[in-house]
Amino acid sequence: MCRWLAYRGTPVLLDTILYRPAHSLIDQSLHSKLGVETTNGDGFGVGWYSEHDETPALLRDVGPAWNNRNLRELADHVRSSLFFAHIRASTGTAVQQSNCHPFRHGRWMFMHNGAIDGFRLMRRDLVMLVDPELYADIEGTTDSEVMFFLALTFGLDRDPPAAVAAMAGVVERVGREHGVEFPLQMTLALTEGEHVWAFRYSSAGASRSLFYSSQVEALRRLHPDLAFLREVSDETRLIVSEPLGDLPGAWNEVPENSYGVVRPGADELHRFVPFAPTAA
């Protein structure tokens, strides 16, 4: 399927998180250890926020990340406190730029690893539930983008966890109406530029891998010689499909059927339970 990372914290160059780690996302594009596929070469994307603009910038391309010269050039010059990065392994939809993650709408970014099982059967029913005022902004053909626009429809601006729970509940309801036993498989991240929400859920209770980094203060005590840990704030966090290295104590698995939020102050981790809105 795919691999992704979300970074929030002290402003850093994209190179710091995308290329430098031992098992970086670039390395994972060729040598994924925990993904369904070893190679993730069906496109890539990065998104970030600048200091003076609420709308995120995107770079997306249909080629593999491991040999993209524009991405390599960009990584040495773009600095941000919030990055999304995604490498794609298609589950059947076309390899085209509009199908590459992250997806953007207004101030929001969204990226996903997983699939809607039976999406070909369900697509029309799901798309018909998207707010008509949002429908024209759907550019691609992926199940992931439909999931994003359903979450927007169900109130992403008001209550992100509830909107994602409603999206997941509707996907499961429609899937089962079409005879799909386990419709949804997802690890996904979304942000409005300040908070990062990450979700790990599957209808079968066997979700794809997802990890979050330990608190920087604890890592400094474990690894006092690492310069990077002295340079970033205590609130710096990474959320990743698979660990970026084997540093002891650095990575924690996100529990099955749960979601977390990384934000200023204390981060949170909660149980995730989908529900289908009665009006949908």
CSV table of N, CA and C in Angstrom, one decimal, residues 75-192:
chain,number,residue,atom,x,y,z
A,75,ALA,N,14.4,19.6,-0.7
A,75,ALA,CA,14.6,19.2,0.7
A,75,ALA,C,15.7,19.9,1.4
A,76,ASP,N,16.6,20.4,0.6
A,76,ASP,CA,17.8,21.2,1.1
A,76,ASP,C,17.5,22.6,1.4
A,77,HIS,N,16.3,23.1,1.0
A,77,HIS,CA,16.0,24.5,1.1
A,77,HIS,C,14.7,24.9,1.8
A,78,VAL,N,13.7,23.9,1.9
A,78,VAL,CA,12.4,24.2,2.5
A,78,VAL,C,12.5,23.8,4.0
A,79,ARG,N,12.1,24.8,4.8
A,79,ARG,CA,12.1,24.6,6.3
A,79,ARG,C,10.7,24.9,6.8
A,80,SER,N,10.2,24.0,7.7
A,80,SER,CA,8.9,24.2,8.2
A,80,SER,C,8.8,23.5,9.6
A,81,SER,N,7.8,23.9,10.3
A,81,SER,CA,7.5,23.3,11.6
A,81,SER,C,6.5,22.1,11.5
A,82,LEU,N,5.9,22.0,10.2
A,82,LEU,CA,4.9,20.9,10.0
A,82,LEU,C,5.0,20.4,8.6
A,83,PHE,N,5.4,19.1,8.5
A,83,PHE,CA,5.5,18.5,7.2
A,83,PHE,C,4.6,17.2,7.2
A,84,PHE,N,4.0,17.0,6.0
A,84,PHE,CA,3.5,15.7,5.7
A,84,PHE,C,4.3,15.1,4.5
A,85,ALA,N,4.6,13.9,4.5
A,85,ALA,CA,5.3,13.2,3.3
A,85,ALA,C,4.7,11.8,3.1
A,86,HIS,N,4.5,11.4,1.9
A,86,HIS,CA,3.8,10.2,1.5
A,86,HIS,C,4.4,9.6,0.3
A,87,ILE,N,4.7,8.3,0.3
A,87,ILE,CA,5.1,7.5,-0.8
A,87,ILE,C,4.0,6.5,-1.1
A,88,ARG,N,3.7,6.4,-2.4
A,88,ARG,CA,2.5,5.6,-2.8
A,88,ARG,C,2.8,4.3,-3.4
A,89,ALA,N,2.0,3.3,-3.1
A,89,ALA,CA,1.9,2.0,-3.8
A,89,ALA,C,0.4,1.8,-4.1
A,90,SER,N,0.1,2.0,-5.4
A,90,SER,CA,-1.3,2.0,-5.8
A,90,SER,C,-2.1,0.7,-5.4
A,91,THR,N,-3.3,0.8,-5.0
A,91,THR,CA,-4.2,-0.3,-4.8
A,91,THR,C,-5.1,-0.6,-6.0
A,92,GLY,N,-4.8,0.1,-7.1
A,92,GLY,CA,-5.6,-0.2,-8.3
A,92,GLY,C,-6.0,1.0,-9.1
A,93,THR,N,-6.0,2.2,-8.4
A,93,THR,CA,-6.3,3.4,-9.1
A,93,THR,C,-5.1,3.9,-9.9
A,94,ALA,N,-5.4,4.8,-10.8
A,94,ALA,CA,-4.3,5.2,-11.8
A,94,ALA,C,-3.2,5.9,-11.1
A,95,VAL,N,-2.0,5.7,-11.7
A,95,VAL,CA,-0.8,6.5,-11.3
A,95,VAL,C,-0.8,7.8,-12.0
A,96,GLN,N,-1.3,8.8,-11.3
A,96,GLN,CA,-1.4,10.2,-11.8
A,96,GLN,C,-1.3,11.2,-10.7
A,97,GLN,N,-0.9,12.4,-11.1
A,97,GLN,CA,-0.6,13.4,-10.0
A,97,GLN,C,-1.7,13.7,-9.1
A,98,SER,N,-2.9,13.7,-9.6
A,98,SER,CA,-4.1,14.0,-8.8
A,98,SER,C,-4.4,12.9,-7.8
A,99,ASN,N,-3.8,11.7,-8.0
A,99,ASN,CA,-4.0,10.6,-7.0
A,99,ASN,C,-2.9,10.5,-6.0
A,100,CYS,N,-1.9,11.4,-6.1
A,100,CYS,CA,-0.8,11.4,-5.1
A,100,CYS,C,-1.2,12.1,-3.8
A,101,HIS,N,-0.8,11.6,-2.7
A,101,HIS,CA,-1.0,12.3,-1.4
A,101,HIS,C,0.1,13.2,-1.1
A,102,PRO,N,0.0,14.2,-0.2
A,102,PRO,CA,-1.2,14.5,0.5
A,102,PRO,C,-2.3,15.2,-0.3
A,103,PHE,N,-3.5,15.1,0.1
A,103,PHE,CA,-4.6,15.9,-0.5
A,103,PHE,C,-4.8,17.2,0.3
A,104,ARG,N,-5.3,18.2,-0.4
A,104,ARG,CA,-5.4,19.5,0.2
A,104,ARG,C,-6.8,20.1,-0.1
A,105,HIS,N,-7.4,20.7,0.9
A,105,HIS,CA,-8.6,21.5,0.7
A,105,HIS,C,-8.6,22.7,1.7
A,106,GLY,N,-8.4,23.9,1.2
A,106,GLY,CA,-8.3,25.1,2.0
A,106,GLY,C,-7.1,24.9,2.9
A,107,ARG,N,-7.2,25.0,4.2
A,107,ARG,CA,-6.1,24.9,5.1
A,107,ARG,C,-5.8,23.5,5.5
A,108,TRP,N,-6.6,22.5,5.1
A,108,TRP,CA,-6.5,21.1,5.5
A,108,TRP,C,-5.6,20.3,4.6
A,109,MET,N,-4.8,19.4,5.2
A,109,MET,CA,-4.1,18.3,4.4
A,109,MET,C,-4.5,17.0,5.0
A,110,PHE,N,-4.5,16.0,4.1
A,110,PHE,CA,-4.9,14.6,4.5
A,110,PHE,C,-4.1,13.6,3.7
A,111,MET,N,-3.6,12.6,4.4
A,111,MET,CA,-3.0,11.5,3.7
A,111,MET,C,-3.3,10.1,4.4
A,112,HIS,N,-3.2,9.0,3.6
A,112,HIS,CA,-3.8,7.8,4.0
A,112,HIS,C,-3.0,6.6,3.5
A,113,ASN,N,-2.9,5.6,4.3
A,113,ASN,CA,-2.4,4.3,3.9
A,113,ASN,C,-3.5,3.3,4.2
A,114,GLY,N,-3.8,2.5,3.2
A,114,GLY,CA,-4.9,1.5,3.4
A,114,GLY,C,-5.8,1.4,2.1
A,115,ALA,N,-7.0,1.0,2.3
A,115,ALA,CA,-7.9,0.9,1.2
A,115,ALA,C,-9.3,0.7,1.6
A,116,ILE,N,-10.3,1.1,0.8
A,116,ILE,CA,-11.7,0.7,0.9
A,116,ILE,C,-11.9,-0.6,0.1
A,117,ASP,N,-12.1,-1.7,0.7
A,117,ASP,CA,-12.3,-2.9,0.0
A,117,ASP,C,-13.6,-2.8,-0.7
A,118,GLY,N,-13.6,-3.2,-2.0
A,118,GLY,CA,-14.8,-3.1,-2.8
A,118,GLY,C,-15.2,-1.7,-3.2
A,119,PHE,N,-14.2,-0.8,-3.3
A,119,PHE,CA,-14.4,0.6,-3.6
A,119,PHE,C,-15.1,0.7,-5.0
A,120,ARG,N,-14.7,-0.1,-5.9
A,120,ARG,CA,-15.3,0.0,-7.2
A,120,ARG,C,-16.9,-0.2,-7.2
A,121,LEU,N,-17.3,-1.1,-6.3
A,121,LEU,CA,-18.8,-1.3,-6.1
A,121,LEU,C,-19.4,-0.1,-5.4
A,122,MET,N,-18.7,0.5,-4.4
A,122,MET,CA,-19.3,1.5,-3.5
A,122,MET,C,-19.1,2.9,-3.9
A,123,ARG,N,-18.2,3.1,-4.9
A,123,ARG,CA,-17.8,4.5,-5.2
A,123,ARG,C,-19.0,5.4,-5.5
A,124,ARG,N,-19.9,5.1,-6.3
A,124,ARG,CA,-21.0,6.0,-6.6
A,124,ARG,C,-21.8,6.3,-5.3
A,125,ASP,N,-22.1,5.3,-4.5
A,125,ASP,CA,-22.9,5.6,-3.3
A,125,ASP,C,-22.1,6.6,-2.4
A,126,LEU,N,-20.8,6.3,-2.2
A,126,LEU,CA,-20.0,7.2,-1.3
A,126,LEU,C,-19.9,8.6,-1.9
A,127,VAL,N,-19.6,8.7,-3.1
A,127,VAL,CA,-19.4,10.1,-3.7
A,127,VAL,C,-20.7,10.9,-3.6
A,128,MET,N,-21.9,10.2,-3.7
A,128,MET,CA,-23.2,10.9,-3.7
A,128,MET,C,-23.4,11.5,-2.3
A,129,LEU,N,-22.7,11.0,-1.3
A,129,LEU,CA,-22.8,11.5,0.1
A,129,LEU,C,-21.9,12.8,0.3
A,130,VAL,N,-21.0,13.1,-0.6
A,130,VAL,CA,-20.2,14.3,-0.4
A,130,VAL,C,-21.0,15.5,-0.6
A,131,ASP,N,-20.8,16.5,0.2
A,131,ASP,CA,-21.5,17.8,0.1
A,131,ASP,C,-21.4,18.3,-1.4
A,132,PRO,N,-22.5,18.7,-2.0
A,132,PRO,CA,-22.4,19.1,-3.4
A,132,PRO,C,-21.5,20.3,-3.6
A,133,GLU,N,-21.4,21.2,-2.6
A,133,GLU,CA,-20.5,22.3,-2.7
A,133,GLU,C,-19.0,21.9,-2.7
A,134,LEU,N,-18.7,20.7,-2.2
A,134,LEU,CA,-17.3,20.2,-2.2
A,134,LEU,C,-17.0,19.3,-3.3
A,135,TYR,N,-18.0,18.7,-3.9
A,135,TYR,CA,-17.8,17.7,-4.9
A,135,TYR,C,-16.9,18.1,-6.1
A,136,ALA,N,-17.1,19.3,-6.6
A,136,ALA,CA,-16.3,19.8,-7.7
A,136,ALA,C,-14.9,19.9,-7.4
A,137,ASP,N,-14.5,19.9,-6.2
A,137,ASP,CA,-13.0,20.0,-5.8
A,137,ASP,C,-12.3,18.6,-5.8
A,138,ILE,N,-13.0,17.5,-6.0
A,138,ILE,CA,-12.4,16.2,-6.0
A,138,ILE,C,-11.7,16.1,-7.4
A,139,GLU,N,-10.4,15.9,-7.4
A,139,GLU,CA,-9.6,15.9,-8.6
A,139,GLU,C,-9.2,14.6,-9.1
A,140,GLY,N,-9.1,13.6,-8.2
A,140,GLY,CA,-8.6,12.3,-8.6
A,140,GLY,C,-9.6,11.2,-8.5
A,141,THR,N,-9.1,10.0,-8.5
A,141,THR,CA,-10.0,8.8,-8.6
A,141,THR,C,-9.8,7.8,-7.4
A,142,THR,N,-9.1,8.2,-6.3
A,142,THR,CA,-8.8,7.3,-5.3
A,142,THR,C,-9.9,7.2,-4.2
A,143,ASP,N,-9.9,6.1,-3.5
A,143,ASP,CA,-10.7,6.0,-2.3
A,143,ASP,C,-10.3,6.9,-1.2
A,144,SER,N,-9.0,7.2,-1.2
A,144,SER,CA,-8.5,8.1,-0.1
A,144,SER,C,-9.0,9.5,-0.2
A,145,GLU,N,-9.1,10.0,-1.4
A,145,GLU,CA,-9.6,11.4,-1.6
A,145,GLU,C,-11.1,11.4,-1.3
A,146,VAL,N,-11.8,10.4,-1.6
A,146,VAL,CA,-13.2,10.3,-1.3
A,146,VAL,C,-13.4,10.3,0.2
A,147,MET,N,-12.5,9.6,0.9
A,147,MET,CA,-12.6,9.6,2.4
A,147,MET,C,-12.4,11.0,2.9
A,148,PHE,N,-11.4,11.7,2.4
A,148,PHE,CA,-11.1,13.0,2.8
A,148,PHE,C,-12.3,13.9,2.6
A,149,PHE,N,-13.0,13.9,1.5
A,149,PHE,CA,-14.1,14.7,1.2
A,149,PHE,C,-15.4,14.3,2.0
A,150,LEU,N,-15.5,13.1,2.3
A,150,LEU,CA,-16.6,12.7,3.3
A,150,LEU,C,-16.3,13.3,4.6
A,151,ALA,N,-15.0,13.2,5.1
A,151,ALA,CA,-14.7,13.8,6.4
A,151,ALA,C,-15.0,15.3,6.4
A,152,LEU,N,-14.7,16.0,5.3
A,152,LEU,CA,-15.0,17.4,5.2
A,152,LEU,C,-16.5,17.6,5.2
A,153,THR,N,-17.2,16.8,4.6
A,153,THR,CA,-18.7,16.9,4.6
A,153,THR,C,-19.3,16.7,6.0
A,154,PHE,N,-18.7,15.8,6.8
A,154,PHE,CA,-19.2,15.5,8.1
A,154,PHE,C,-18.6,16.4,9.2
A,155,GLY,N,-18.0,17.5,8.8
A,155,GLY,CA,-17.7,18.5,9.8
A,155,GLY,C,-16.3,18.5,10.3
A,156,LEU,N,-15.3,18.3,9.4
A,156,LEU,CA,-13.9,18.3,9.7
A,156,LEU,C,-13.5,19.6,10.4
A,157,ASP,N,-14.0,20.7,9.9
A,157,ASP,CA,-13.7,22.0,10.5
A,157,ASP,C,-14.2,22.2,12.0
A,158,ARG,N,-15.2,21.5,12.3
A,158,ARG,CA,-15.8,21.6,13.6
A,158,ARG,C,-15.2,20.6,14.6
A,159,ASP,N,-15.1,19.4,14.2
A,159,ASP,CA,-14.7,18.3,15.2
A,159,ASP,C,-14.0,17.2,14.4
A,160,PRO,N,-12.7,17.3,14.2
A,160,PRO,CA,-12.0,16.3,13.3
A,160,PRO,C,-12.2,14.9,13.7
A,161,PRO,N,-12.1,14.5,15.0
A,161,PRO,CA,-12.3,13.1,15.3
A,161,PRO,C,-13.7,12.6,15.0
A,162,ALA,N,-14.7,13.4,15.3
A,162,ALA,CA,-16.1,13.0,15.0
A,162,ALA,C,-16.3,12.9,13.5
A,163,ALA,N,-15.7,13.8,12.7
A,163,ALA,CA,-15.9,13.8,11.2
A,163,ALA,C,-15.2,12.5,10.7
A,164,VAL,N,-14.1,12.1,11.1
A,164,VAL,CA,-13.4,10.9,10.6
A,164,VAL,C,-14.2,9.7,11.1
A,165,ALA,N,-14.7,9.7,12.3
A,165,ALA,CA,-15.6,8.6,12.8
A,165,ALA,C,-16.8,8.4,11.9
A,166,ALA,N,-17.4,9.6,11.6
A,166,ALA,CA,-18.6,9.5,10.7
A,166,ALA,C,-18.2,9.0,9.3
A,167,MET,N,-17.1,9.4,8.8
A,167,MET,CA,-16.7,8.9,7.5
A,167,MET,C,-16.5,7.4,7.5
A,168,ALA,N,-15.8,6.9,8.6
A,168,ALA,CA,-15.5,5.5,8.7
A,168,ALA,C,-16.8,4.7,8.8
A,169,GLY,N,-17.7,5.3,9.6
A,169,GLY,CA,-19.0,4.6,9.8
A,169,GLY,C,-19.8,4.4,8.6
A,170,VAL,N,-19.8,5.5,7.8
A,170,VAL,CA,-20.5,5.5,6.5
A,170,VAL,C,-19.9,4.5,5.5
A,171,VAL,N,-18.5,4.5,5.4
A,171,VAL,CA,-17.8,3.5,4.6
A,171,VAL,C,-18.2,2.1,5.0
A,172,GLU,N,-18.2,1.8,6.2
A,172,GLU,CA,-18.5,0.5,6.7
A,172,GLU,C,-20.0,0.1,6.4
A,173,ARG,N,-20.9,1.1,6.6
A,173,ARG,CA,-22.3,0.8,6.4
A,173,ARG,C,-22.5,0.5,4.9
A,174,VAL,N,-22.0,1.4,4.0
A,174,VAL,CA,-22.2,1.2,2.6
A,174,VAL,C,-21.5,-0.1,2.1
A,175,GLY,N,-20.4,-0.3,2.6
A,175,GLY,CA,-19.7,-1.6,2.2
A,175,GLY,C,-20.5,-2.8,2.6
A,176,ARG,N,-21.0,-2.8,3.7
A,176,ARG,CA,-21.8,-4.0,4.1
A,176,ARG,C,-23.1,-4.1,3.4
A,177,GLU,N,-23.6,-3.0,2.9
A,177,GLU,CA,-24.8,-3.0,2.0
A,177,GLU,C,-24.5,-3.7,0.7
A,178,HIS,N,-23.2,-3.6,0.3
A,178,HIS,CA,-22.7,-4.2,-0.9
A,178,HIS,C,-22.1,-5.6,-0.7
A,179,GLY,N,-22.2,-6.1,0.5
A,179,GLY,CA,-21.7,-7.5,0.8
A,179,GLY,C,-20.3,-7.6,1.1
A,180,VAL,N,-19.6,-6.4,1.5
A,180,VAL,CA,-18.2,-6.4,1.8
A,180,VAL,C,-18.1,-6.6,3.3
A,181,GLU,N,-17.4,-7.7,3.8
A,181,GLU,CA,-17.4,-8.0,5.2
A,181,GLU,C,-16.5,-7.0,6.0
A,182,PHE,N,-15.4,-6.7,5.4
A,182,PHE,CA,-14.4,-5.8,6.1
A,182,PHE,C,-14.1,-4.6,5.2
A,183,PRO,N,-14.9,-3.6,5.2
A,183,PRO,CA,-14.8,-2.5,4.1
A,183,PRO,C,-13.6,-1.6,4.3
A,184,LEU,N,-13.1,-1.4,5.5
A,184,LEU,CA,-12.2,-0.3,5.7
A,184,LEU,C,-10.9,-0.7,6.3
A,185,GLN,N,-9.8,-0.2,5.7
A,185,GLN,CA,-8.4,-0.4,6.3
A,185,GLN,C,-7.7,1.0,6.2
A,186,MET,N,-7.3,1.5,7.3
A,186,MET,CA,-6.8,2.9,7.3
A,186,MET,C,-5.8,3.2,8.4
A,187,THR,N,-4.7,3.8,8.0
A,187,THR,CA,-4.0,4.7,8.9
A,187,THR,C,-3.9,6.0,8.2
A,188,LEU,N,-4.4,7.1,8.8
A,188,LEU,CA,-4.4,8.3,8.1
A,188,LEU,C,-4.0,9.5,9.1
A,189,ALA,N,-3.6,10.6,8.4
A,189,ALA,CA,-3.2,11.8,9.2
A,189,ALA,C,-3.9,13.0,8.5
A,190,LEU,N,-4.2,13.9,9.3
A,190,LEU,CA,-4.8,15.2,8.8
A,190,LEU,C,-4.4,16.3,9.7
A,191,THR,N,-4.3,17.5,9.1
A,191,THR,CA,-3.9,18.7,9.9
A,191,THR,C,-4.5,19.9,9.3
A,192,GLU,N,-4.7,20.9,10.1
A,192,GLU,CA,-5.1,22.3,9.7
A,192,GLU,C,-4.0,23.3,9.8
